[in-house]
Coordinates of C-alpha atoms and ligand atoms in Angstrom, one line a residue:
M1 CA 18.4 56.9 -14.5
K2 CA 18.7 57.5 -18.2
R3 CA 15.6 56.7 -20.2
L4 CA 16.0 53.6 -22.4
R5 CA 15.4 54.2 -26.1
P6 CA 12.5 52.2 -27.7
L7 CA 15.0 50.0 -29.6
Y8 CA 16.7 48.9 -26.4
L9 CA 13.3 48.3 -24.8
C10 CA 12.3 46.1 -27.7
A11 CA 15.5 44.1 -27.4
L12 CA 15.1 43.8 -23.7
G13 CA 11.5 42.6 -24.2
M14 CA 12.7 40.0 -26.7
L15 CA 15.4 38.9 -24.2
L16 CA 12.8 38.6 -21.4
A17 CA 10.4 36.7 -23.7
Y18 CA 13.3 34.3 -24.7
G19 CA 14.2 33.9 -21.0
A20 CA 10.6 33.1 -20.1
A21 CA 10.5 30.5 -22.9
L22 CA 13.7 29.0 -21.6
A23 CA 12.4 29.0 -18.1
I24 CA 9.2 27.2 -19.2
Q25 CA 11.3 24.6 -21.0
D26 CA 13.4 24.1 -17.9
S27 CA 10.6 24.3 -15.4
N28 CA 9.8 20.6 -15.3
V29 CA 9.1 21.1 -11.6
V30 CA 6.9 18.9 -9.5
D31 CA 5.0 21.4 -7.5
S32 CA 1.8 21.0 -5.6
E33 CA -0.4 22.1 -8.6
R34 CA 1.3 19.5 -10.7
L35 CA 0.7 16.7 -8.2
M36 CA -2.9 17.8 -7.8
N37 CA -3.4 17.3 -11.6
A38 CA -1.0 14.4 -12.2
D39 CA -2.5 11.7 -14.4
G40 CA 0.4 10.5 -16.5
S41 CA -0.7 12.5 -19.6
D42 CA 2.7 14.3 -19.6
G43 CA 4.5 10.9 -19.9
E44 CA 5.8 11.1 -16.3
W45 CA 5.0 9.0 -13.2
L46 CA 5.2 11.4 -10.3
T47 CA 3.3 9.7 -7.4
V48 CA 3.2 6.1 -6.4
G49 CA -0.3 5.4 -7.6
L50 CA 0.2 7.6 -10.7
D51 CA -2.5 10.1 -9.5
Y52 CA -3.8 11.2 -6.1
Q53 CA -6.8 9.0 -6.8
E54 CA -4.4 6.1 -6.9
T55 CA -6.0 4.7 -10.1
R56 CA -2.9 3.4 -11.8
F57 CA -4.7 4.2 -15.1
S58 CA -2.4 5.7 -17.7
P59 CA -3.7 7.6 -20.7
L60 CA -0.7 6.5 -22.8
D61 CA -1.9 4.4 -25.7
Q62 CA 1.0 3.6 -28.0
I63 CA 1.1 0.1 -26.6
D64 CA -2.4 -1.3 -27.2
T65 CA -4.4 -4.5 -27.7
T66 CA -3.2 -4.9 -31.3
N67 CA 0.6 -4.6 -30.8
V68 CA 1.4 -5.5 -27.2
Q69 CA 2.9 -8.8 -28.4
R70 CA 5.7 -6.8 -29.8
L71 CA 7.0 -5.6 -26.4
E72 CA 10.7 -6.4 -26.0
Q73 CA 13.2 -5.5 -23.4
V74 CA 15.0 -2.2 -24.0
W75 CA 17.3 -2.4 -21.0
S76 CA 17.7 -4.0 -17.6
A77 CA 20.0 -3.2 -14.7
P78 CA 20.9 -4.9 -11.4
L79 CA 19.5 -3.3 -8.2
A80 CA 21.5 -4.5 -5.2
D81 CA 22.2 -7.7 -3.3
P82 CA 19.1 -9.8 -2.9
A83 CA 17.5 -9.4 0.5
G84 CA 13.8 -9.6 0.0
R85 CA 10.9 -9.4 -2.4
Q86 CA 10.5 -6.4 -4.8
E87 CA 7.3 -4.5 -4.0
A88 CA 8.1 -1.0 -5.2
T89 CA 6.6 1.0 -8.1
P90 CA 9.4 2.9 -10.0
M91 CA 8.8 6.6 -10.7
M92 CA 9.9 8.6 -13.8
H93 CA 10.6 12.4 -13.8
D94 CA 12.7 14.6 -16.0
G95 CA 14.1 11.6 -18.0
R96 CA 15.2 9.8 -14.8
L97 CA 13.7 6.5 -13.7
H98 CA 14.3 5.7 -10.1
V99 CA 13.2 3.0 -7.7
I100 CA 13.7 1.8 -4.1
T101 CA 14.8 -1.8 -3.4
N102 CA 15.8 -4.0 -0.5
W103 CA 17.4 -2.2 2.5
S104 CA 15.9 1.0 1.1
V105 CA 18.7 1.3 -1.5
T106 CA 17.5 3.8 -4.1
I107 CA 18.8 4.0 -7.7
A108 CA 18.3 6.3 -10.6
W109 CA 18.9 5.7 -14.3
D110 CA 18.6 7.5 -17.6
A111 CA 15.1 6.2 -18.4
V112 CA 15.9 5.8 -22.1
T113 CA 19.4 4.3 -22.0
G114 CA 19.6 2.6 -18.6
E115 CA 22.8 4.4 -17.7
E116 CA 23.0 4.5 -13.9
L117 CA 23.0 8.1 -12.7
W118 CA 23.2 7.7 -8.9
R119 CA 22.8 5.2 -6.1
Y120 CA 21.8 6.0 -2.5
N121 CA 22.5 3.5 0.3
P122 CA 21.2 4.5 3.7
E123 CA 23.3 1.8 5.4
V124 CA 20.6 0.2 7.5
D125 CA 21.7 -2.0 10.4
R126 CA 20.8 -5.4 9.1
S127 CA 20.3 -6.9 12.6
I128 CA 16.7 -5.6 12.4
N129 CA 16.0 -8.7 10.3
E130 CA 17.6 -11.2 12.6
R131 CA 15.9 -13.4 15.1
G132 CA 16.2 -11.9 18.6
T133 CA 16.7 -8.3 17.3
S134 CA 14.1 -8.4 14.5
R135 CA 11.4 -5.9 13.8
L136 CA 10.5 -6.8 10.2
C137 CA 7.5 -9.1 10.0
C138 CA 7.4 -9.7 6.3
G139 CA 10.6 -9.2 4.5
V140 CA 13.2 -6.5 3.8
V141 CA 10.8 -4.6 1.5
N142 CA 9.9 -1.0 0.5
R143 CA 7.0 -0.1 -1.7
G144 CA 8.0 3.2 -3.3
T145 CA 9.3 6.7 -2.9
G146 CA 8.0 10.3 -3.0
L147 CA 8.8 13.1 -5.4
Y148 CA 8.4 16.8 -4.9
E149 CA 10.1 19.9 -6.4
D150 CA 13.7 18.7 -6.9
K151 CA 13.7 16.0 -4.2
V152 CA 13.2 12.3 -4.0
F153 CA 11.9 11.2 -0.6
V154 CA 13.2 7.8 0.6
P155 CA 11.3 5.9 3.3
I156 CA 14.1 4.0 5.1
I157 CA 13.0 0.6 6.5
D158 CA 14.5 1.3 10.0
G159 CA 12.2 4.3 10.5
R160 CA 14.2 7.2 9.0
I161 CA 13.1 9.4 6.1
A162 CA 15.7 10.9 3.8
A163 CA 15.4 13.7 1.1
L164 CA 17.7 13.4 -1.8
D165 CA 18.6 15.8 -4.6
A166 CA 16.6 14.2 -7.5
E167 CA 19.4 15.0 -10.0
T168 CA 22.4 13.9 -8.1
G169 CA 21.1 11.6 -5.4
E170 CA 22.9 13.7 -2.8
E171 CA 21.3 13.5 0.7
L172 CA 19.8 16.8 1.7
W173 CA 18.4 15.7 5.1
N174 CA 17.7 12.6 7.0
I175 CA 15.5 12.3 10.1
L176 CA 14.5 9.6 12.5
A177 CA 10.7 9.4 12.3
V178 CA 10.2 6.7 15.0
P179 CA 10.9 6.7 18.7
S180 CA 14.6 6.1 19.2
D181 CA 14.1 3.8 22.2
S182 CA 11.6 1.5 20.4
E183 CA 12.4 -1.8 18.9
S184 CA 9.0 -2.1 17.2
Y185 CA 8.7 0.3 14.3
S186 CA 9.6 0.0 10.6
L187 CA 8.8 1.9 7.5
T188 CA 7.9 0.1 4.3
M189 CA 5.1 2.1 2.6
A190 CA 5.5 4.7 -0.1
P191 CA 5.3 8.3 1.2
R192 CA 2.5 10.5 -0.2
I193 CA 3.5 14.1 -0.8
V194 CA 0.7 16.6 -0.3
K195 CA 1.1 20.4 0.0
D196 CA 4.7 20.6 1.3
K197 CA 4.3 17.6 3.5
V198 CA 5.8 14.1 3.3
I199 CA 3.2 11.7 4.8
V200 CA 4.0 8.2 6.0
G201 CA 2.8 5.6 8.5
F202 CA 4.7 2.9 10.3
A203 CA 4.6 -0.9 10.5
G204 CA 5.4 -3.2 13.4
A205 CA 2.3 -4.3 15.2
E206 CA 3.6 -7.9 15.2
F207 CA 6.4 -6.6 17.6
P208 CA 4.4 -5.4 20.6
P209 CA 4.5 -3.1 22.5
F210 CA 3.4 -1.2 19.4
R211 CA 1.2 1.9 19.1
G212 CA 0.6 2.8 15.5
Y213 CA 0.7 6.2 14.0
F214 CA 1.1 8.2 10.8
A215 CA 2.5 11.6 10.5
A216 CA 3.3 14.5 8.2
Y217 CA 6.8 16.0 7.8
D218 CA 8.0 19.2 6.3
V219 CA 9.5 18.7 2.8
D220 CA 12.2 21.2 3.5
D221 CA 13.8 19.9 6.7
G222 CA 11.8 16.8 7.8
S223 CA 10.4 18.4 10.9
E224 CA 7.1 16.9 12.1
V225 CA 4.0 18.9 11.2
W226 CA 1.4 16.7 12.8
R227 CA 0.9 13.1 14.0
F228 CA -2.2 10.9 14.3
W229 CA -2.0 7.9 16.6
T230 CA -4.1 5.1 15.3
V231 CA -5.1 3.7 18.7
P232 CA -5.6 5.3 22.1
G233 CA -2.8 5.2 24.7
N234 CA -3.1 4.8 28.5
P235 CA -6.1 7.0 29.5
A236 CA -4.1 8.0 32.7
D237 CA -1.7 9.9 30.4
G238 CA -4.6 11.9 28.8
F239 CA -5.7 11.6 25.2
E240 CA -4.0 13.5 22.3
N241 CA -7.4 14.3 20.8
E242 CA -11.2 13.7 21.1
A243 CA -11.1 11.1 18.4
L244 CA -8.8 9.0 20.6
E245 CA -10.9 9.6 23.6
R246 CA -13.9 8.2 21.7
A247 CA -11.8 5.3 20.5
A248 CA -10.8 4.4 24.0
E249 CA -14.5 3.6 24.7
T250 CA -14.1 0.7 22.3
W251 CA -11.4 -1.0 24.4
I252 CA -11.3 -2.7 27.8
G253 CA -8.6 -4.0 30.0
E254 CA -5.0 -2.7 29.8
W255 CA -4.6 -2.7 26.1
W256 CA -1.8 -0.1 26.2
V257 CA 0.6 -2.6 27.8
Y258 CA 1.0 -4.2 24.4
G259 CA 0.3 -0.9 22.6
G260 CA -2.9 -1.9 20.7
G261 CA -1.3 -2.2 17.3
G262 CA -2.7 -0.3 14.3
S263 CA 0.2 -0.4 11.7
V264 CA 0.0 1.8 8.7
W265 CA 2.0 0.0 6.1
D266 CA 0.7 0.6 2.6
A267 CA -2.3 2.6 1.4
M268 CA -3.1 6.3 1.5
A269 CA -5.0 8.5 -0.9
Y270 CA -5.6 12.2 -1.0
D271 CA -8.6 14.0 -2.4
P272 CA -8.0 17.7 -3.3
G273 CA -11.8 18.2 -3.4
T274 CA -12.4 17.2 0.2
N275 CA -8.8 18.1 1.4
L276 CA -9.0 14.7 3.2
L277 CA -6.2 12.2 3.5
Y278 CA -7.4 8.6 3.6
V279 CA -5.4 6.0 5.5
G280 CA -5.7 2.3 5.8
I281 CA -5.0 1.0 9.4
G282 CA -3.9 -2.5 10.4
N283 CA -5.1 -5.0 13.0
P284 CA -4.9 -4.9 16.8
T285 CA -2.1 -6.6 18.6
P286 CA -1.6 -9.3 19.9
W287 CA -4.0 -11.1 17.6
P288 CA -6.3 -12.9 20.1
Q289 CA -8.6 -10.6 22.0
E290 CA -8.1 -12.6 25.2
I291 CA -4.4 -11.5 25.2
R292 CA -4.6 -7.9 24.1
Q293 CA -7.5 -7.0 26.4
G294 CA -7.3 -9.8 28.9
P295 CA -9.0 -13.2 29.5
G296 CA -12.8 -13.1 29.8
T297 CA -13.2 -9.5 28.6
P298 CA -16.2 -8.7 26.4
R299 CA -15.7 -8.3 22.7
M300 CA -15.1 -4.7 21.7
D301 CA -14.5 -2.9 18.4
N302 CA -10.9 -1.8 19.2
L303 CA -10.8 1.4 17.2
Y304 CA -9.2 2.6 15.0
N305 CA -7.8 -0.8 14.1
S306 CA -8.8 -2.5 10.9
S307 CA -10.3 0.7 9.7
I308 CA -10.2 3.2 6.9
L309 CA -9.8 6.7 8.4
A310 CA -9.9 10.2 7.0
V311 CA -8.0 13.3 8.4
D312 CA -7.7 16.9 7.3
V313 CA -4.4 16.9 5.4
D314 CA -3.4 20.4 6.8
T315 CA -3.9 19.6 10.4
G316 CA -4.1 15.8 10.8
E317 CA -7.5 16.3 12.5
Y318 CA -9.9 13.4 12.5
A319 CA -12.7 13.6 9.9
W320 CA -14.3 10.1 9.8
H321 CA -13.6 6.4 10.1
Y322 CA -15.2 3.2 8.9
Q323 CA -14.2 -0.1 10.6
T324 CA -13.9 -3.0 8.2
T325 CA -13.4 -5.8 10.8
P326 CA -14.6 -4.8 14.3
G327 CA -12.8 -6.6 17.1
D328 CA -10.4 -8.2 14.6
D329 CA -8.7 -11.4 15.8
W330 CA -7.5 -12.6 12.3
D331 CA -4.9 -10.0 11.1
F332 CA -7.3 -8.4 8.7
D333 CA -5.4 -5.2 8.2
A334 CA -7.4 -2.5 6.3
V335 CA -4.2 -1.2 4.7
Q336 CA -4.7 -2.4 1.1
H337 CA -4.8 -0.1 -1.9
L338 CA -7.4 2.8 -1.4
M339 CA -8.8 4.2 -4.6
L340 CA -10.9 7.3 -5.1
L341 CA -13.7 6.8 -7.8
D342 CA -16.7 8.9 -8.8
L343 CA -19.4 6.4 -9.5
E344 CA -23.1 6.5 -10.4
I345 CA -24.8 4.3 -7.9
D346 CA -28.6 4.0 -7.8
G347 CA -28.9 7.0 -10.2
R348 CA -26.8 9.3 -8.1
M349 CA -23.2 10.4 -8.5
R350 CA -21.2 9.4 -5.5
Q351 CA -17.7 10.4 -4.5
T352 CA -16.5 7.0 -3.3
I353 CA -13.4 5.4 -1.8
V354 CA -13.0 1.7 -2.5
Q355 CA -10.9 -1.1 -1.1
A356 CA -10.4 -4.8 -1.7
N357 CA -9.6 -5.7 1.9
K358 CA -7.4 -8.5 3.2
N359 CA -10.6 -10.0 4.7
G360 CA -12.0 -10.8 1.3
I361 CA -14.6 -8.0 1.2
F362 CA -14.8 -5.2 -1.4
Y363 CA -15.9 -1.9 0.3
V364 CA -17.5 1.1 -1.3
L365 CA -17.8 4.1 1.0
D366 CA -18.8 7.8 0.5
R367 CA -15.4 9.5 0.8
T368 CA -16.9 12.8 1.9
T369 CA -18.6 11.4 5.0
G370 CA -17.4 7.8 5.4
A371 CA -21.0 6.6 4.9
F372 CA -21.3 2.9 4.0
I373 CA -22.5 2.3 0.5
S374 CA -21.8 -1.4 -0.1
A375 CA -19.6 -4.4 1.0
E376 CA -19.6 -7.7 -0.8
P377 CA -17.1 -10.7 -0.9
F378 CA -14.7 -10.7 -3.9
A379 CA -13.1 -13.9 -2.6
Q380 CA -14.1 -16.9 -0.5
V381 CA -14.8 -15.7 3.0
S382 CA -15.8 -17.7 6.1
W383 CA -15.4 -15.2 9.0
T384 CA -18.7 -13.3 8.2
F385 CA -22.1 -14.2 6.9
G386 CA -22.1 -10.8 5.0
Y387 CA -22.9 -7.2 5.8
D388 CA -25.9 -5.4 7.3
Y389 CA -26.6 -2.6 4.9
E390 CA -28.5 -0.6 7.6
T391 CA -25.7 -0.5 10.0
G392 CA -22.7 -1.1 7.7
R393 CA -21.4 -3.7 10.0
P394 CA -20.4 -7.3 9.3
D395 CA -22.5 -10.1 10.6
I396 CA -19.5 -12.0 12.1
N397 CA -19.9 -15.8 12.5
P398 CA -19.6 -16.3 16.3
E399 CA -17.8 -19.6 15.6
A400 CA -15.0 -17.6 13.9
Y401 CA -13.5 -16.7 17.3
Y402 CA -10.9 -19.1 18.4
T403 CA -9.2 -20.2 21.6
Y404 CA -6.4 -22.5 22.5
A405 CA -8.8 -25.3 23.1
Q406 CA -10.8 -24.7 19.9
P407 CA -8.7 -23.8 16.8
V408 CA -10.6 -22.4 13.8
T409 CA -9.7 -22.5 10.2
I410 CA -10.7 -19.2 8.5
A411 CA -10.8 -18.1 4.9
P412 CA -9.0 -15.9 3.9
S413 CA -5.8 -16.2 5.9
G414 CA -4.1 -13.3 7.5
G415 CA -2.0 -13.2 4.3
G416 CA -5.2 -11.9 2.8
A417 CA -7.5 -12.4 -0.2
H418 CA -5.7 -9.2 -1.4
S419 CA -2.6 -7.8 0.1
W420 CA 0.0 -5.3 -1.2
A421 CA -0.3 -6.1 -4.9
Q422 CA -1.5 -2.9 -6.5
M423 CA -4.9 -2.7 -8.3
A424 CA -5.8 -0.6 -11.2
Y425 CA -9.0 1.1 -12.5
H426 CA -10.0 1.6 -16.2
P427 CA -12.5 4.4 -16.7
D428 CA -13.7 2.9 -20.1
T429 CA -14.8 -0.4 -18.5
G430 CA -15.6 0.9 -15.0
Y431 CA -13.8 -2.2 -13.6
V432 CA -11.4 -2.3 -10.7
Y433 CA -8.7 -5.0 -11.4
I434 CA -7.9 -6.9 -8.2
P435 CA -4.9 -9.1 -8.0
G436 CA -6.2 -11.4 -5.3
R437 CA -6.0 -14.9 -4.0
D438 CA -8.6 -17.6 -3.2
N439 CA -8.2 -20.9 -1.3
S440 CA -6.0 -19.2 1.3
T441 CA -6.9 -20.3 4.9
L442 CA -5.2 -20.2 8.2
T443 CA -5.9 -22.3 11.3
Y444 CA -6.0 -19.9 14.3
A445 CA -5.5 -20.9 17.9
T446 CA -4.4 -18.9 20.9
T447 CA -1.1 -19.8 22.7
P448 CA -1.8 -21.7 26.0
R449 CA 0.1 -19.0 27.9
F450 CA 1.4 -15.8 26.2
E451 CA 5.1 -15.2 26.9
F452 CA 6.5 -12.0 25.5
T453 CA 9.7 -12.7 23.6
P454 CA 11.7 -9.5 22.8
G455 CA 13.1 -9.2 19.2
N456 CA 10.6 -11.7 17.8
Q457 CA 7.0 -11.6 16.5
N458 CA 4.6 -11.8 19.4
L459 CA 1.3 -12.7 17.7
G460 CA -0.2 -14.6 20.6
L461 CA -1.0 -17.6 18.4
N462 CA -0.1 -21.1 19.0
I463 CA 2.9 -20.9 16.7
P464 CA 6.4 -21.6 18.0
N465 CA 8.8 -18.6 18.2
M466 CA 5.9 -16.1 18.1
G467 CA 5.2 -15.7 21.7
A468 CA 3.7 -19.2 22.1
T469 CA 4.5 -21.4 25.0
P470 CA 4.3 -25.2 24.9
P471 CA 1.2 -26.7 26.6
G472 CA 1.6 -27.5 30.2
P473 CA 0.2 -30.7 32.0
D474 CA -3.0 -28.8 32.9
D475 CA -3.7 -27.6 29.4
P476 CA -6.5 -29.5 27.6
E477 CA -5.8 -31.3 24.4
P478 CA -7.0 -28.9 21.7
A479 CA -10.1 -30.0 19.6
E480 CA -9.9 -30.6 15.9
P481 CA -9.9 -27.2 14.0
R482 CA -13.4 -26.0 13.2
T483 CA -14.2 -25.0 9.6
L484 CA -17.0 -22.6 8.6
P485 CA -19.3 -22.1 5.6
E486 CA -17.9 -19.7 3.0
I487 CA -19.5 -16.9 1.0
G488 CA -18.2 -15.2 -2.1
P489 CA -17.4 -16.1 -5.7
N490 CA -16.6 -19.8 -6.3
R491 CA -14.1 -19.4 -9.2
Q492 CA -14.0 -22.8 -11.0
G493 CA -10.7 -23.6 -12.7
L494 CA -8.4 -21.6 -10.5
V495 CA -5.0 -23.3 -10.6
G496 CA -1.9 -23.3 -8.3
R497 CA -2.4 -21.6 -5.0
G498 CA -5.4 -19.7 -6.2
G499 CA -4.1 -16.4 -7.5
F500 CA -6.5 -14.5 -9.7
L501 CA -7.0 -11.2 -11.4
S502 CA -10.6 -10.1 -11.0
A503 CA -12.3 -7.4 -13.1
W504 CA -14.6 -6.2 -10.4
D505 CA -17.6 -3.8 -11.1
P506 CA -17.6 -1.5 -8.0
V507 CA -21.1 -0.3 -8.8
T508 CA -22.9 -3.6 -9.0
Q509 CA -20.3 -5.4 -6.8
T510 CA -20.1 -8.3 -9.3
E511 CA -17.2 -9.9 -11.2
A512 CA -17.1 -9.3 -15.0
W513 CA -14.4 -11.8 -15.6
F514 CA -11.4 -13.4 -13.9
S515 CA -8.0 -14.6 -15.1
N516 CA -5.8 -17.3 -13.5
G517 CA -3.1 -15.4 -11.7
G518 CA -0.6 -18.2 -11.1
A519 CA 1.0 -19.1 -7.8
Q520 CA 0.0 -16.0 -5.8
S521 CA -1.4 -12.7 -6.5
G522 CA 1.6 -11.2 -8.4
G523 CA 3.2 -7.8 -8.1
G524 CA 0.3 -5.7 -9.3
V525 CA -1.6 -4.2 -12.2
L526 CA -1.5 -1.3 -14.6
A527 CA -4.4 -0.2 -16.8
T528 CA -3.9 1.9 -20.0
S529 CA -5.7 3.8 -22.7
G530 CA -4.5 1.1 -25.1
G531 CA -7.4 -1.0 -23.8
L532 CA -5.0 -3.1 -21.7
V533 CA -4.6 -4.4 -18.2
L534 CA -1.0 -5.4 -17.6
Q535 CA -0.3 -7.7 -14.7
M536 CA 3.1 -8.6 -13.3
L537 CA 2.9 -12.3 -12.3
N538 CA 5.1 -13.8 -9.5
N539 CA 6.8 -16.1 -12.0
G540 CA 8.3 -13.2 -14.0
T541 CA 5.6 -12.9 -16.7
L542 CA 4.2 -9.6 -17.9
R543 CA 0.7 -10.5 -18.8
A544 CA -1.4 -8.4 -21.2
L545 CA -5.2 -8.8 -21.0
H546 CA -8.0 -7.1 -22.8
A547 CA -9.4 -4.7 -20.3
E548 CA -13.0 -5.2 -21.4
T549 CA -13.2 -8.9 -22.0
G550 CA -10.3 -10.4 -20.1
E551 CA -9.0 -12.1 -23.2
L552 CA -5.3 -13.1 -22.8
I553 CA -3.4 -11.2 -25.5
A554 CA 0.2 -11.8 -24.5
D555 CA 2.4 -13.4 -21.9
I556 CA 5.9 -11.9 -22.1
E557 CA 8.2 -14.1 -20.0
F558 CA 11.5 -12.8 -18.8
G559 CA 12.3 -15.0 -15.8
Q560 CA 12.4 -13.3 -12.5
L561 CA 10.4 -14.2 -9.4
N562 CA 8.9 -11.8 -6.9
M563 CA 8.0 -9.0 -9.3
G564 CA 6.8 -5.6 -8.3
P565 CA 4.0 -3.5 -9.8
P566 CA 4.4 -2.4 -13.5
M567 CA 4.3 1.3 -14.4
T568 CA 4.6 3.2 -17.7
Y569 CA 6.1 6.4 -19.1
M570 CA 6.8 8.1 -22.4
I571 CA 9.9 9.9 -23.6
D572 CA 10.5 11.2 -27.2
G573 CA 7.5 9.5 -28.6
V574 CA 8.3 6.0 -27.1
Q575 CA 6.1 4.4 -24.4
Y576 CA 7.9 2.3 -21.9
I577 CA 6.8 -0.3 -19.3
A578 CA 9.0 -0.8 -16.3
A579 CA 9.0 -3.0 -13.2
I580 CA 11.5 -4.5 -10.8
G581 CA 11.8 -8.2 -9.7
G582 CA 13.9 -10.8 -8.1
G583 CA 15.5 -11.0 -4.6
I584 CA 14.8 -13.4 -1.7
G585 CA 11.2 -14.5 -1.4
F586 CA 9.0 -14.8 1.6
G587 CA 7.4 -18.3 2.2
P588 CA 8.0 -21.7 0.8
N589 CA 7.2 -21.0 -2.9
S590 CA 9.5 -17.9 -3.1
G591 CA 11.9 -19.5 -5.5
G592 CA 15.2 -18.7 -3.8
D593 CA 17.7 -15.9 -4.4
Q594 CA 18.0 -13.9 -7.6
T595 CA 19.8 -10.6 -8.1
P596 CA 17.0 -8.1 -8.2
M597 CA 16.7 -6.2 -11.5
M598 CA 15.0 -3.3 -13.2
Y599 CA 13.4 -4.2 -16.5
V600 CA 12.2 -1.8 -19.1
F601 CA 10.2 -2.7 -22.2
A602 CA 8.9 -0.9 -25.3
L603 CA 7.4 -2.0 -28.7
D604 CA 10.2 -3.7 -30.7
G605 CA 12.6 -2.8 -27.9
G606 CA 12.2 0.9 -28.6
R607 CA 14.0 0.6 -32.0
Ligands
LIG701 CA1 -1.2 -7.2 10.3

C-alpha cells in the first residue's frame, strides 16, 4: 500500500470530521442511554410518562404563568372512527408526533404542520367488544405506545404487539402475546421499553378464567424474554418460581378454576438505580371471596393481587411486593400511575415509589426494599379505618365485606378515587397532582348463585348479565345496603360528580390545595417549568393552574369530551401542548359520539 501524503491525510481527516458531525446531526436515535436520561429537556417526549420516573414534569418553560392565556390551536386532525374514550399520551420524536387511538389505530403527523405521515391499522376483530364474545371490560381504549431506536411499538387491544418503522409506519413484526386459545386477555396499557425489551401486562380479570401476567419481549423480533405470572396456578402443575409458591400460601380453595385475576393494565416504572421494574397489579377475580375461593373459606390475602410488585428487569425475577388491599373484594386494582420520587422524610433521603390508589389511599414506599413508609386517604374512604404504621397493613372495617343477603355501600367505588388519569409531579413545589374523584360509591352484593357466562363479564356481583342469577324461592330478601363511616379529606364545594385535582404533599401526606375538576377526573395532568399544572378536563377544557397556589389562570375550551392526558414538546424554538379527545364514552355522562381528534396548541397559535 502506498503511503498517503500529509495533504491527503489532512483532507481525509477533515472529511472524517465532517462525516462525524453529520452523523451526530443525524443520530437522533432513541437508544437505551437516551431513555435512561430522558427528561424532556431535548424537546422530545420519548416514553409514556416522559421519564422513567414517570413524573410528567417537563423542563420546558416558554409557556408559563404569565402567558398561558395566549395558547391557541396550531392544528388539529381526525384520528379514526369513534369507538371508545381517548386515554393515550401522544409521543414526539424526530419532528413526528404520533398517538394510538381506538382499535389500536396508530397515526403519525409532522409535529409542526399536522401533515399526516402514516397510519397503521392492525385490523382488530371487533367482535371482542360485543356481548357474548366480549373481552373488553371498559371500552375500546389504549393508553400509549413505546419508542426505541427507529421503531414504534404498538400494543394491540386483542393481545398482539407490533413494531413499526418510526419513519414510514411499515410493520416490521407482529406477535401474539396472549394465549391463542383464551377469550380473556386484552392489552390496553402503554409498553415500557427498557434495555432492548418491550414490557407489557395484560387486562381481562373481569372475564374469568383469567390468570394475569406481564412479560418482556425482544425489541428486534418480539420473542418473549421472560414472563411473570401475577397469581399462582394450580399447585398440582408445579410453581413457576418461589415467589408464586409463597403466594399460593395466601390462597385457599380451588382459585385456579377462575384463574385468580391479577390484571396489569396501566402502570409500570423503571429505576436505572435499582434496576427494578415496578408493576401495579389488579384485583382478584371473581370479586367476592366466597366465589373465587369457595363459600365459607377464611379470608386470605390472595397475592399478588392488588399489589405493587418489583422485579429485576433483566430476568423478571421477584424482588419485593407490597399489597395495598389484602383479600380485596371491591375491585381495588393497584394499577394506577406509579411514580418514583426521591424525598426527604423525617430528615432522611428516601428513594420512594408513590401511588394514588383506586382505593382512595396515597402510598409512599421505599422502592429499594418495598418497605412501608406511609399511607393516608386522599379521598373519602369507607372500607378501612386507616393504616397500621407498624405492619403497613390496612385496618379493614369488617362490615365492608358483603354477601347476597347483606349489600354494602362502599366509598370509593370500583371505578376508583383515582383511575387511569395520569398524575404529574413538580420538583419546585414538591406536590404530586392527583386527578381524582370524591363521592363515588358502589353498592356491592354477591350474586345469589354464580353462573359462569362465556363472553361476558363474570364479576360475581348481583348485577344482571355479569354472572348474576335471579334469586330463587329459597333465597332470602336482601337487607337494606349498609353504609360505613368515612375517613379522608372532606372537600367542601366540590361540584358535579366530585372530580378534583389535588396538590398532594407526599412527604406530609396532606393536601396543599384542590381544584374542582368537573364531571369526572379528566384525562390527566402535565407539570412544567413554566410554573404550571395543565389539566385536561373531560368537557374538553385545557385548564392551566398555578403549580404552587392552585390559582386558576386560564380555561381554554375547545369542545371535545373524553380527553386524554396532555403532553408537551418543542421544535424550532416553539413549545407545543398536545392531547387527543373525543370518541364514544363509557357510562351515562359520556356525551355521545364525536370524531376523535388530535389537538396541538402553542402561544398565539405558533405564529
Ligand atoms: Ca379490576
